[in-house]
Short mmCIF file of C-alpha atoms and ligand atoms in Angstrom, two decimals:
data_model
loop_
_atom_site.label_atom_id
_atom_site.label_comp_id
_atom_site.label_asym_id
_atom_site.label_seq_id
_atom_site.Cartn_x
_atom_site.Cartn_y
_atom_site.Cartn_z
CA MET Z 1 48.37 64.08 31.75
CA ASP Z 2 48.38 61.13 29.40
CA ARG Z 3 49.93 57.95 30.80
CA ILE Z 4 51.85 57.31 27.58
CA GLU Z 5 53.29 60.82 27.62
CA LEU Z 6 54.36 60.25 31.24
CA GLU Z 7 55.99 56.92 30.35
CA LEU Z 8 57.95 58.39 27.46
CA TYR Z 9 59.05 61.37 29.51
CA LEU Z 10 60.28 59.27 32.44
CA ASN Z 11 62.04 56.67 30.27
CA ASP Z 12 63.86 59.42 28.42
CA MET Z 13 64.74 61.50 31.48
CA LEU Z 14 66.09 58.46 33.36
CA ASP Z 15 67.83 57.09 30.27
CA ILE Z 16 66.66 53.53 30.94
CA GLY Z 17 68.44 51.99 27.95
CA ARG Z 18 71.82 52.63 29.54
CA PHE Z 19 71.44 50.09 32.36
CA LYS Z 20 71.67 46.32 32.69
CA ASP Z 21 69.25 45.90 35.54
CA TYR Z 22 67.68 43.05 37.53
CA CYS Z 23 64.14 44.21 36.71
CA PRO Z 24 62.29 46.01 33.92
CA ASN Z 25 62.49 49.80 34.24
CA GLY Z 26 59.51 51.90 33.20
CA LEU Z 27 55.81 51.04 33.11
CA GLN Z 28 55.48 47.64 34.80
CA VAL Z 29 51.69 47.48 35.15
CA GLU Z 30 49.25 49.44 33.02
CA GLY Z 31 46.42 51.42 34.63
CA ARG Z 32 44.06 54.14 33.47
CA ARG Z 33 45.09 56.39 30.61
CA ARG Z 34 44.55 59.73 32.32
CA VAL Z 35 46.91 60.60 35.17
CA ASP Z 36 46.05 63.42 37.57
CA LYS Z 37 47.52 62.05 40.80
CA ILE Z 38 50.88 60.32 41.22
CA ALA Z 39 51.87 58.65 44.49
CA THR Z 40 55.57 57.93 45.02
CA GLY Z 41 57.17 55.48 47.44
CA VAL Z 42 60.33 53.46 47.95
CA THR Z 43 58.72 50.02 47.48
CA ALA Z 44 55.45 48.92 45.86
CA SER Z 45 54.41 46.93 48.92
CA LEU Z 46 50.74 46.10 49.58
CA ALA Z 47 50.58 48.71 52.38
CA PHE Z 48 51.93 51.35 50.01
CA LEU Z 49 49.42 50.43 47.27
CA GLU Z 50 46.52 50.54 49.73
CA ALA Z 51 47.54 54.00 50.91
CA ALA Z 52 47.99 55.18 47.30
CA ALA Z 53 44.54 53.86 46.31
CA GLN Z 54 42.96 55.54 49.31
CA TRP Z 55 44.47 58.86 48.23
CA GLY Z 56 43.07 58.26 44.73
CA ALA Z 57 46.33 57.77 42.83
CA ASP Z 58 46.07 57.14 39.09
CA ALA Z 59 49.69 56.02 38.95
CA VAL Z 60 52.30 54.97 41.48
CA LEU Z 61 56.01 55.56 40.97
CA VAL Z 62 58.53 53.56 42.99
CA HIS Z 63 62.19 52.59 43.24
CA HIS Z 64 61.50 48.91 44.04
CA GLY Z 65 58.88 47.52 41.67
CA TYR Z 66 58.22 43.92 40.59
CA PHE Z 67 59.42 41.18 38.24
CA TRP Z 68 62.95 40.82 39.63
CA ARG Z 69 65.22 38.45 37.75
CA SER Z 70 65.36 35.95 40.60
CA GLU Z 71 61.65 35.89 41.43
CA ALA Z 72 59.17 33.12 40.60
CA SER Z 73 56.74 33.83 37.74
CA PRO Z 74 53.36 32.48 38.98
CA ILE Z 75 50.91 35.19 39.97
CA THR Z 76 49.83 33.72 43.27
CA GLY Z 77 49.77 34.66 46.96
CA ARG Z 78 51.39 38.00 47.81
CA LYS Z 79 52.20 38.73 44.20
CA TYR Z 80 48.54 38.21 43.24
CA ARG Z 81 47.29 40.48 46.03
CA ARG Z 82 49.64 43.30 45.06
CA LEU Z 83 48.70 43.11 41.38
CA LYS Z 84 45.00 42.83 42.23
CA GLN Z 85 45.27 46.03 44.25
CA LEU Z 86 46.68 47.77 41.15
CA PHE Z 87 44.07 46.29 38.78
CA ASP Z 88 41.11 46.93 41.09
CA ASN Z 89 42.08 50.59 41.36
CA GLU Z 90 43.24 50.91 37.74
CA MET Z 91 46.55 52.32 38.98
CA SER Z 92 49.63 52.19 36.77
CA LEU Z 93 52.89 51.05 38.31
CA PHE Z 94 56.05 52.80 37.19
CA ALA Z 95 59.33 51.48 38.62
CA TYR Z 96 62.87 52.75 38.15
CA HIS Z 97 65.70 50.91 39.85
CA LEU Z 98 69.31 51.60 38.81
CA PRO Z 99 68.32 54.56 36.57
CA LEU Z 100 66.90 56.24 39.67
CA ASP Z 101 69.98 55.50 41.77
CA ASP Z 102 72.16 57.01 39.12
CA HIS Z 103 70.43 60.19 37.91
CA ALA Z 104 72.57 63.28 38.40
CA GLU Z 105 69.80 65.48 39.89
CA VAL Z 106 66.85 63.41 41.10
CA GLY Z 107 68.82 60.21 41.71
CA ASN Z 108 69.04 58.56 45.14
CA ASN Z 109 72.76 59.21 45.44
CA ALA Z 110 72.51 62.83 44.33
CA GLN Z 111 69.60 63.48 46.69
CA LEU Z 112 71.12 61.70 49.70
CA GLY Z 113 74.39 63.57 49.11
CA ALA Z 114 72.54 66.90 48.94
CA ARG Z 115 70.85 66.23 52.28
CA LEU Z 116 74.20 65.39 53.87
CA GLY Z 117 75.82 68.47 52.32
CA LEU Z 118 77.97 66.31 50.02
CA ILE Z 119 78.41 67.16 46.35
CA GLY Z 120 79.89 64.28 44.40
CA ASP Z 121 83.13 65.07 42.58
CA SER Z 122 83.76 61.58 41.18
CA ARG Z 123 82.14 58.20 40.65
CA PHE Z 124 83.34 54.68 41.34
CA GLY Z 125 82.16 51.04 41.15
CA PRO Z 126 80.11 49.17 38.52
CA ASP Z 127 78.39 51.56 36.07
CA GLY Z 128 79.88 54.40 38.12
CA LEU Z 129 76.95 54.05 40.53
CA GLY Z 130 78.99 54.99 43.62
CA TRP Z 131 79.57 58.66 44.47
CA MET Z 132 82.59 60.22 46.12
CA THR Z 133 83.58 63.64 47.42
CA THR Z 134 86.60 65.24 49.04
CA LEU Z 135 85.82 67.49 52.00
CA PRO Z 136 87.66 70.83 52.25
CA MET Z 137 88.22 70.13 55.98
CA PRO Z 138 88.41 66.66 57.53
CA ILE Z 139 85.72 65.56 59.99
CA THR Z 140 85.77 62.70 62.50
CA LEU Z 141 83.84 59.51 61.95
CA ALA Z 142 81.83 60.32 65.11
CA HIS Z 143 80.82 63.66 63.63
CA PHE Z 144 79.90 62.12 60.27
CA GLY Z 145 77.86 59.39 62.00
CA ALA Z 146 75.96 62.01 64.03
CA GLN Z 147 75.23 63.99 60.88
CA VAL Z 148 73.86 60.87 59.15
CA GLU Z 149 71.73 60.03 62.18
CA GLN Z 150 70.27 63.53 62.33
CA THR Z 151 69.57 63.71 58.59
CA LEU Z 152 67.93 60.30 58.27
CA ALA Z 153 66.31 60.25 61.73
CA ARG Z 154 67.72 56.79 62.28
CA ALA Z 155 70.82 55.57 64.14
CA PRO Z 156 73.30 54.07 61.65
CA MET Z 157 75.58 51.11 62.33
CA ILE Z 158 79.15 52.40 62.28
CA LEU Z 159 82.31 50.33 61.86
CA GLY Z 160 85.65 52.02 62.47
CA ASP Z 161 87.57 54.29 64.84
CA LEU Z 162 85.21 57.12 65.83
CA ASP Z 163 88.15 59.52 66.21
CA ALA Z 164 89.46 58.78 62.70
CA GLU Z 165 89.63 61.83 60.46
CA LEU Z 166 87.74 61.55 57.17
CA ARG Z 167 88.39 63.50 54.06
CA ARG Z 168 87.26 61.25 51.20
CA ILE Z 169 83.62 60.24 51.62
CA ALA Z 170 82.05 57.60 49.36
CA TRP Z 171 78.39 56.61 49.26
CA CYS Z 172 75.86 54.51 47.39
CA THR Z 173 72.28 54.06 48.58
CA GLY Z 174 70.44 50.79 49.21
CA ALA Z 175 72.04 47.35 49.41
CA ALA Z 176 75.40 48.39 47.98
CA GLN Z 177 77.64 46.84 50.63
CA ASN Z 178 79.28 44.90 47.77
CA TYR Z 179 80.77 48.17 46.50
CA PHE Z 180 82.78 48.64 49.72
CA GLU Z 181 86.00 47.31 48.20
CA ALA Z 182 85.54 49.45 45.09
CA ALA Z 183 85.18 52.46 47.40
CA ILE Z 184 88.39 51.47 49.21
CA ASP Z 185 90.20 51.10 45.89
CA ALA Z 186 88.95 54.54 44.89
CA GLY Z 187 90.60 56.03 47.98
CA ALA Z 188 87.65 56.44 50.36
CA ASP Z 189 88.18 57.07 54.10
CA VAL Z 190 84.58 56.07 54.79
CA TYR Z 191 81.87 54.35 52.80
CA LEU Z 192 78.18 54.88 53.48
CA THR Z 193 75.43 52.62 52.16
CA GLY Z 194 72.09 51.21 53.28
CA GLU Z 195 72.79 47.63 54.26
CA ILE Z 196 75.60 45.60 55.79
CA SER Z 197 76.70 41.93 55.59
CA GLU Z 198 78.85 39.73 57.78
CA PRO Z 199 82.03 40.08 55.63
CA THR Z 200 81.73 43.88 55.75
CA THR Z 201 83.09 43.94 59.32
CA HIS Z 202 86.29 42.14 58.30
CA ILE Z 203 86.82 44.34 55.28
CA ALA Z 204 86.51 47.47 57.45
CA LEU Z 205 88.85 46.09 60.10
CA GLU Z 206 91.51 44.89 57.67
CA SER Z 207 91.44 47.92 55.38
CA GLY Z 208 91.16 50.56 58.09
CA VAL Z 209 88.38 52.21 56.07
CA ALA Z 210 85.23 53.10 58.01
CA PHE Z 211 81.78 51.80 57.05
CA VAL Z 212 78.38 53.28 57.80
CA ALA Z 213 75.14 51.29 57.25
CA ALA Z 214 72.40 53.90 57.36
CA GLY Z 215 69.40 51.81 56.24
CA HIS Z 216 68.28 50.63 52.80
CA HIS Z 217 64.89 52.33 53.01
CA ALA Z 218 66.23 55.40 54.81
CA THR Z 219 68.89 56.08 52.17
CA GLU Z 220 66.48 55.56 49.25
CA ARG Z 221 63.59 57.79 50.31
CA TYR Z 222 64.78 60.87 48.46
CA GLY Z 223 65.20 60.08 44.76
CA VAL Z 224 61.63 59.09 44.07
CA GLN Z 225 60.38 62.09 46.08
CA ALA Z 226 62.52 64.46 44.02
CA LEU Z 227 61.25 62.84 40.83
CA GLY Z 228 57.62 63.18 41.93
CA ALA Z 229 58.18 66.83 42.85
CA HIS Z 230 59.79 67.41 39.46
CA LEU Z 231 56.77 65.90 37.67
CA SER Z 232 54.30 68.05 39.60
CA GLU Z 233 56.30 71.18 38.69
CA ARG Z 234 56.62 70.29 35.07
CA PHE Z 235 53.16 68.82 34.36
CA ASP Z 236 49.61 69.33 35.55
CA VAL Z 237 49.71 66.47 38.07
CA GLU Z 238 49.44 66.22 41.84
CA HIS Z 239 52.16 64.39 43.76
CA LEU Z 240 52.21 62.72 47.18
CA PHE Z 241 55.13 60.81 48.69
CA ILE Z 242 53.88 57.99 50.90
CA ASP Z 243 56.48 56.78 53.38
CA ILE Z 244 55.78 53.27 54.65
CA ASP Z 245 58.39 52.92 57.36
CA ASN Z 246 60.91 50.11 57.14
CA PRO Z 247 63.57 49.55 59.83
CA VAL Z 248 65.96 47.90 57.32
ZN1 ZN G 1 67.10 49.60 46.84
#
């Protein structure tokens, strides 16, 4: 397919104009015009780009791209090597951050919820990025933790009483530990996200609301995969998800 057609389709589907993000969403680096093969991944790291180039990708599509608000502008060192890998292989880089967390079907939160058997019934937090559901029958924190571990193939860090009964489950993928208090205010019994910080422990202890840190990478593997699968169904393109493991 045509790269410009792909760009317009993705920007429209993910409704990029709706978000105030920390990075540009959409086409971040331009590659060849014709796109037959799209590689997806969580982060556009050098290892990911090398694997994508080896597979023969014309475009890569990721959740964590480049040009973050806080990052230095000079194209040197690691930044140079990543961009050179794209240029040398004429690969386009498409990156969608908050729009991909948020999307109702292919979004990270929707996809993580689906894998855990959770269907969001309400939203909370800034931009409504956090998802929440009420279970028909309560489950214990131990049971929920085991389910998360099995689904993500990674042991989560769990704060709270393992025998506590949970009914209201809130989640937001990635580094969304700062939404913990918003989840508590929204009535959650447990909040699941990717990362954890030192203050999180005290918030859990003092609020009595459980916290599960299941991994930033592990919780954000699914949105971009679902988006790639969607593209290969809809258009004449091949899709491969390349998982470069990350313990965080
Ligand atoms: Zn993230």
